[in-house]
Short mmCIF file of C-alpha atoms and ligand atoms in Angstrom, two decimals:
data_model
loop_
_atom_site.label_atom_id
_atom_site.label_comp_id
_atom_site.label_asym_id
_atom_site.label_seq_id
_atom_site.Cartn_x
_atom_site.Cartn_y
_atom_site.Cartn_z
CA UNK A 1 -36.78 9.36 12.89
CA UNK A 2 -37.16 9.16 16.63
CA UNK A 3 -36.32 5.29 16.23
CA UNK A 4 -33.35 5.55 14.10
CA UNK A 5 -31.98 8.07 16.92
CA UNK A 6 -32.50 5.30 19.25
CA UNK A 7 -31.10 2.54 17.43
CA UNK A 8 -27.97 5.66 17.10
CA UNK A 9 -27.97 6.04 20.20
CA UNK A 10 -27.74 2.35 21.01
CA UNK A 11 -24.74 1.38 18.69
CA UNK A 12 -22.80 3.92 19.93
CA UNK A 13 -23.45 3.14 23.27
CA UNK A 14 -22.00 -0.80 22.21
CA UNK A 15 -19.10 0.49 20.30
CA UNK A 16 -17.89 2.30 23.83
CA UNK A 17 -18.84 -0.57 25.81
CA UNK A 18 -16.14 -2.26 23.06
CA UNK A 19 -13.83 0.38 22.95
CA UNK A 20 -13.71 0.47 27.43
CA UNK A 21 -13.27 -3.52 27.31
CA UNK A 22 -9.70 -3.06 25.29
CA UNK A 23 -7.86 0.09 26.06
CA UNK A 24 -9.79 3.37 27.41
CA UNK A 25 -9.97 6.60 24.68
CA UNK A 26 -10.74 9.52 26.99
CA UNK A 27 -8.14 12.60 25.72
CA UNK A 28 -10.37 14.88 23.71
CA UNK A 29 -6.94 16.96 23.42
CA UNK A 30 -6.72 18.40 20.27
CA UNK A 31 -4.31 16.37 17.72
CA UNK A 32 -1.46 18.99 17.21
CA UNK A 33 -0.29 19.85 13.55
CA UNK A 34 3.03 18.10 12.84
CA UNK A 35 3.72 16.82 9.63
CA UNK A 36 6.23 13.72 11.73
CA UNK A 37 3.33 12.83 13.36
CA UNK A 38 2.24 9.65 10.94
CA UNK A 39 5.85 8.97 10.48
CA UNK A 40 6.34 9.02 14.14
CA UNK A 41 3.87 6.60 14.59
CA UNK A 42 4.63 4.05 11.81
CA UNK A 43 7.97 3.96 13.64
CA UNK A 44 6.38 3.35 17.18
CA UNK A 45 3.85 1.13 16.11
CA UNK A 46 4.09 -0.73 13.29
CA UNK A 47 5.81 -4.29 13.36
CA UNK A 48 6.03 -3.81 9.67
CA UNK A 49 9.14 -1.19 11.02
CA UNK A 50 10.49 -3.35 12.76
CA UNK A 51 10.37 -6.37 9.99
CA UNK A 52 12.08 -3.56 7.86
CA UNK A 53 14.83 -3.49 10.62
CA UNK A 54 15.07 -7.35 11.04
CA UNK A 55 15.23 -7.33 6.73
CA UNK A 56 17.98 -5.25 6.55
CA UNK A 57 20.39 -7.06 9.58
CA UNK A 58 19.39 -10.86 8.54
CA UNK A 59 20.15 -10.19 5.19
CA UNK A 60 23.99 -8.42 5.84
CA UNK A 61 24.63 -11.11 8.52
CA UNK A 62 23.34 -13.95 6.00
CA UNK A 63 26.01 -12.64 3.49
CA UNK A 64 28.64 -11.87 5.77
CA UNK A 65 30.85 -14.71 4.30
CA UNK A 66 31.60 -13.28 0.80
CA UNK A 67 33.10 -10.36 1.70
CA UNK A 68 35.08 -12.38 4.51
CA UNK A 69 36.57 -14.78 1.69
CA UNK A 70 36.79 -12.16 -1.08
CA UNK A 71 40.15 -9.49 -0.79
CA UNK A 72 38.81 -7.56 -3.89
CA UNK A 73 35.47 -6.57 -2.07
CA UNK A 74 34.80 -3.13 -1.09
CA UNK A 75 31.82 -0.88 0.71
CA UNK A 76 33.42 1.98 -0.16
CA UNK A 77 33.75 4.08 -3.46
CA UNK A 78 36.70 5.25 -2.90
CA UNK A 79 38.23 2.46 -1.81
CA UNK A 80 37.22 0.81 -5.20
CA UNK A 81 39.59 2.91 -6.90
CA UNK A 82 42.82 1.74 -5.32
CA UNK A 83 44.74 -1.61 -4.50
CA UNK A 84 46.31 -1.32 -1.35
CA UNK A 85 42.92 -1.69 0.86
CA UNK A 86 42.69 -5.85 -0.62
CA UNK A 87 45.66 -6.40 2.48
CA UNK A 88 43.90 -4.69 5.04
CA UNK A 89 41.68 -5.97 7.68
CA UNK A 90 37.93 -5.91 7.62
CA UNK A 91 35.87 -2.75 9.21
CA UNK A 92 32.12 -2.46 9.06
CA UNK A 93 30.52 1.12 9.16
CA UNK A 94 27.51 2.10 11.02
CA UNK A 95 25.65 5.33 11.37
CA UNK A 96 24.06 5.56 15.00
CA UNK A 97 20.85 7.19 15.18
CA UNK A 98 18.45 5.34 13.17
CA UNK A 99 20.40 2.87 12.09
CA UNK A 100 21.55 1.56 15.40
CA UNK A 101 19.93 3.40 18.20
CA UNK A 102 16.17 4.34 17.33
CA UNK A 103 15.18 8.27 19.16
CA UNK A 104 11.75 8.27 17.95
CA UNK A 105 10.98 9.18 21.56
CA UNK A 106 12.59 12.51 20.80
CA UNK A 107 10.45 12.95 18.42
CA UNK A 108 7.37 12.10 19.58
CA UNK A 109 7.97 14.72 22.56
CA UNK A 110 8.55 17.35 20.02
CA UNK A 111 5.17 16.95 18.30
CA UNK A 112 3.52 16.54 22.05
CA UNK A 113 5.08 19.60 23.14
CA UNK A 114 4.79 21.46 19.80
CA UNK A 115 7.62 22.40 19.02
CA UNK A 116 10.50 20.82 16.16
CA UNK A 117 13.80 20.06 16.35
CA UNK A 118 16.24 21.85 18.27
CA UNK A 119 19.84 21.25 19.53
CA UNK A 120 19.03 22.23 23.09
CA UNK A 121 16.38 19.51 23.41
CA UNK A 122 18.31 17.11 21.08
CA UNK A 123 21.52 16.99 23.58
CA UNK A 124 19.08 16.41 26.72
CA UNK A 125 17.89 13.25 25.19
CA UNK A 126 20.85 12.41 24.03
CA UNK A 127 22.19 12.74 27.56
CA UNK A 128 19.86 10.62 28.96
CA UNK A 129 21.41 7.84 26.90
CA UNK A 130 17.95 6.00 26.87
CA UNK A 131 17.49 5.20 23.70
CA UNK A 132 16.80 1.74 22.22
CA UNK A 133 18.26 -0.43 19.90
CA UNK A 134 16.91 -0.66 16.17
CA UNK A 135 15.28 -4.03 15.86
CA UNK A 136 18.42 -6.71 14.82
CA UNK A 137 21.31 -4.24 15.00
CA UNK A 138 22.59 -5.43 18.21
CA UNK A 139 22.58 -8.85 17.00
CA UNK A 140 24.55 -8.08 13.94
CA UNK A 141 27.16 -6.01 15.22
CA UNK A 142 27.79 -8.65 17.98
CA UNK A 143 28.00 -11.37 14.75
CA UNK A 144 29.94 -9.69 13.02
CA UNK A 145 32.90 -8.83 16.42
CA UNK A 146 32.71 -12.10 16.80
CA UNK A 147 34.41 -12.81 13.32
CA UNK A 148 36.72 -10.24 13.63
CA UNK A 149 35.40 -7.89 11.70
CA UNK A 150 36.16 -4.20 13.41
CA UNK A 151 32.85 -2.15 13.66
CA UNK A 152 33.30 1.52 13.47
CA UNK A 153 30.24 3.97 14.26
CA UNK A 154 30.18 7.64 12.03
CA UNK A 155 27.36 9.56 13.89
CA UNK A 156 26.94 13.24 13.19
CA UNK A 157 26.26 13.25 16.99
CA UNK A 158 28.26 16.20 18.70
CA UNK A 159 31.03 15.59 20.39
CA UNK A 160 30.24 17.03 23.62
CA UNK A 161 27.23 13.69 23.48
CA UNK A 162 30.41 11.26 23.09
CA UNK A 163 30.01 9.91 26.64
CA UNK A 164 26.29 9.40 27.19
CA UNK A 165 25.99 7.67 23.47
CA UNK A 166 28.67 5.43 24.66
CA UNK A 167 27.14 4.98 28.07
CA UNK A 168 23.51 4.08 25.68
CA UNK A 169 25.25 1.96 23.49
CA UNK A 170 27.47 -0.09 25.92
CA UNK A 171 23.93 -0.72 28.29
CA UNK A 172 22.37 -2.16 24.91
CA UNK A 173 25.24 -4.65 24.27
CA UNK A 174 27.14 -2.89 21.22
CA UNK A 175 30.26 -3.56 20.20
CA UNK A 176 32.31 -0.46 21.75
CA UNK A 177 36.34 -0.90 22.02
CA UNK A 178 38.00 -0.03 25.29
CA UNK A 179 40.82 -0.22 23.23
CA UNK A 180 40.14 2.93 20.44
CA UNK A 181 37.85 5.49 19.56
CA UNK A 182 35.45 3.47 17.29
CA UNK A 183 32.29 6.11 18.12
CA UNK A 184 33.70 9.26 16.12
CA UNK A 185 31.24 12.12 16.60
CA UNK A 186 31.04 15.04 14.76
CA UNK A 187 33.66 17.49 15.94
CA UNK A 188 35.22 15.69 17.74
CA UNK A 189 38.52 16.27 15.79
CA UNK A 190 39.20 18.90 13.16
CA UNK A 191 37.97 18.43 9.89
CA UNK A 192 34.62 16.23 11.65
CA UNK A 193 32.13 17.68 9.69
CA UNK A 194 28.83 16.26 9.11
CA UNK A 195 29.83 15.33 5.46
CA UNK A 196 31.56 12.40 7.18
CA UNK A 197 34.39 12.01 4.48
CA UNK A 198 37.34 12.49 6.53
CA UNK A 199 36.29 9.92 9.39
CA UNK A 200 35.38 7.42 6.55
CA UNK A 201 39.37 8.76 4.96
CA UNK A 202 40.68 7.54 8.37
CA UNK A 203 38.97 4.36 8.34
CA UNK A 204 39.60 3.21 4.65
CA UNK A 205 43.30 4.35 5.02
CA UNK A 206 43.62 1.34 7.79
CA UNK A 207 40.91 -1.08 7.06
CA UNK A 208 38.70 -2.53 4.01
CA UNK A 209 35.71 -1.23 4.33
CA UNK A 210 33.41 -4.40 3.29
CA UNK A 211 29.66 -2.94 4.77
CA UNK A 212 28.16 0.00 5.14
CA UNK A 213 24.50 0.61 7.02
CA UNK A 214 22.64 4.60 7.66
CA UNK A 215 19.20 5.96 7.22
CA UNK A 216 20.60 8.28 4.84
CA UNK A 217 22.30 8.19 1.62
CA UNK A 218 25.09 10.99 3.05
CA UNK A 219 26.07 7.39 4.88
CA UNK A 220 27.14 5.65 2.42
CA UNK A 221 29.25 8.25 0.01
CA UNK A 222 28.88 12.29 0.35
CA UNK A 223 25.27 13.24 -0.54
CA UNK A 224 24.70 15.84 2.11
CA UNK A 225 24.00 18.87 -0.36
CA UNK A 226 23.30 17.10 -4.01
CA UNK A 227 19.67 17.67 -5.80
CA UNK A 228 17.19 15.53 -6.32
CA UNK A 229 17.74 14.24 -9.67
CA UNK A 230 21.30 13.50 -8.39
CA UNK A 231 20.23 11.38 -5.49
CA UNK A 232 17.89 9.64 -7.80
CA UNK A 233 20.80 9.12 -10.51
CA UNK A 234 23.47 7.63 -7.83
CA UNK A 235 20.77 5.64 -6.47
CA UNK A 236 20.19 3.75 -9.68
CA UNK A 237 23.98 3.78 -9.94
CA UNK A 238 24.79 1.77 -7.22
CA UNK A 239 21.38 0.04 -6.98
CA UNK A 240 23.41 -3.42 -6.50
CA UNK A 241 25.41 -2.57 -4.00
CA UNK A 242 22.07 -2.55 -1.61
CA UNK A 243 21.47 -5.28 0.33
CA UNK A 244 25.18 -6.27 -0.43
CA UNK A 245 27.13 -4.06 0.49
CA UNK A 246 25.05 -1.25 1.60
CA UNK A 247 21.86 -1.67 4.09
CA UNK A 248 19.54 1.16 4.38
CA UNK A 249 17.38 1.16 7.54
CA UNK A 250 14.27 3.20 7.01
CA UNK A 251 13.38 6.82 8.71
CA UNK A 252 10.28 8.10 7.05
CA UNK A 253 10.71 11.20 9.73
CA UNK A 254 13.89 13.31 8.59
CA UNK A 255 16.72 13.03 6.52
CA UNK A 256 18.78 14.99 3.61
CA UNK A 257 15.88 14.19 1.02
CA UNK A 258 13.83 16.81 3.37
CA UNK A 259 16.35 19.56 2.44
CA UNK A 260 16.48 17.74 -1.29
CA UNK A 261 12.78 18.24 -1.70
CA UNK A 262 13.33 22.22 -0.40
CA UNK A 263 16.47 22.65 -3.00
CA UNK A 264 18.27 23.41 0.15
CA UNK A 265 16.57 26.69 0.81
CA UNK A 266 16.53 27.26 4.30
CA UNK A 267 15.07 30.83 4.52
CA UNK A 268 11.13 29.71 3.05
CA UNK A 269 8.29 30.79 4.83
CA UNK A 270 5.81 28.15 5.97
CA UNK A 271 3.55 29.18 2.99
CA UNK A 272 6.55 28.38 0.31
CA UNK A 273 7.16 25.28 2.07
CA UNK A 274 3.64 24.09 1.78
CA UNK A 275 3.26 25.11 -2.31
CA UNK A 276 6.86 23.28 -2.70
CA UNK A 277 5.22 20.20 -0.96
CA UNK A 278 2.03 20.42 -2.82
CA UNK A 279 4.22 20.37 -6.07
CA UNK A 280 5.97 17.13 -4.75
CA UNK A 281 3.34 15.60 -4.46
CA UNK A 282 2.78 13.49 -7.65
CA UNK A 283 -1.08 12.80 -9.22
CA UNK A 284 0.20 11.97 -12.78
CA UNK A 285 -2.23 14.30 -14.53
MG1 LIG B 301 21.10 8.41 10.96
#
């Protein structure tokens, strides 16, 4: 007994000598209950995110001649069911935060701090315009300028953030016209809302919409308040226009599917919120 405490003893006292050689673990702080907090990580950390980031960009910027070459082809839904957008010129769509500009810092001072989301602490970062580029959307967006194509960001972004995300974005080397408004945030003008039909109205009345790239499905046609099942059902609608036409960038830390999964119930306590999680979560038996 007294030797196996030793021998204990003595492999942990190798495994810290291994740990101290590489990187130093000394916080006993208390890991603080956030359900981001994985997500938040996998973001940070994992080069698998950004490969993710790199897919989606390579892959649009790979296949940016067909839609060049080809009048007929649309991004948008709407668009689809008319004739007159085949003479206009090409416009890509992008949504800004986590598509093009990743705020996972944001996040990862909420969980540090304790506390979640709130608009207060959302416009200070976004005032400090010091957020980075997703992986590869810089890149793109400067590809795709170059060929003429307009690029056009929908962010549900306030307004009153207009000047510091254009500040961000210009520092990072994004396309941004001195010429028009191609950031349109929400509120900016009436009718702004975070649906984002009527800034995606304005565009397709002027240009042919032939890309579109979000985090979120509400980015690519209105999906800000449907169920489940209908997420699921437009989703395997339209599963070929991903990676075509449409380029998802992933955000495993917020989105519409949150409020989805909650059936848009925003009054739960933390206890019905749990039991509706524990029913999402799928075992098959
Ligand atoms: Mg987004």
């Amino acid at each position: 007994m007294i030797n196996l405490k030793i021998i204990s003893l003595f492999l942990i006292g190798i495994t810290a000598v291994g740990c101290s050689s590489t990187q130093k673990i000394t916080s006993s702080e208390p890991f603080p209950e956030d359900k981001t907090v994985q997500a938040t990580l996998w973001v940070q950390n994992s080069a698998e995110y950004q490969a993710l980031s790199h897919q989606a960009y390579e892959t649009a910027k790979r296949s940016l001649s067909l839609p060049l070459e080809d009048s007929f082809w649309t991004a948008s839904i709407s668009q689809e069911e008319t004739e007159a957008y085949m003479q206009l010129p090409p416009a890509i769509i992008l949504d800004i935060d986590e598509t093009v500009l990743d705020n996972s810092p944001f996040q990862a001072r909420m969980i540090k701090q304790g506390t979640s989301y709130n608009s207060k602490d959302w416009k200070t970062w976004c005032m400090e315009a010091n957020a980075e580029a997703v992986p590869g959307a810089v890149q793109f967006t400067q590809y795709a300028a170059e060929q003429g194509i307009q690029i056009f960001y929908i962010s549900n972004r306030s307004y009153e953030v207009e000047d510091a995300t254009r500040r961000n974005m210009i520092e990072l080397g994004f396309p941004v016209s001195s010429e028009m408004d191609n950031i349109m945030l929400n509120g900016e003008e009436p009718g702004w809302n975070s649906s984002k039909i009527k800034r995606r109205e304005i565009i397709e009345e002027n240009y042919r919409v032939i890309m579109a790239f979000g985090d979120d499905l509400n980015d690519f046609f209105p999906a800000k308040n449907i169920t489940q099942d209908k997420r699921d059902t437009y989703v395997t609608r339209y599963s070929d226009y991903f990676g075509r036409k449409w380029f998802i960038l992933p955000n495993p830390v917020y989105g519409s599917w949150e409020n989805a999964m909650f059936d848009f119930k925003d009054d739960l306590s933390q206890d019905e919120r749990n039991a509706i999680l524990q029913k999402r979560l799928d075992t098959r038996n």
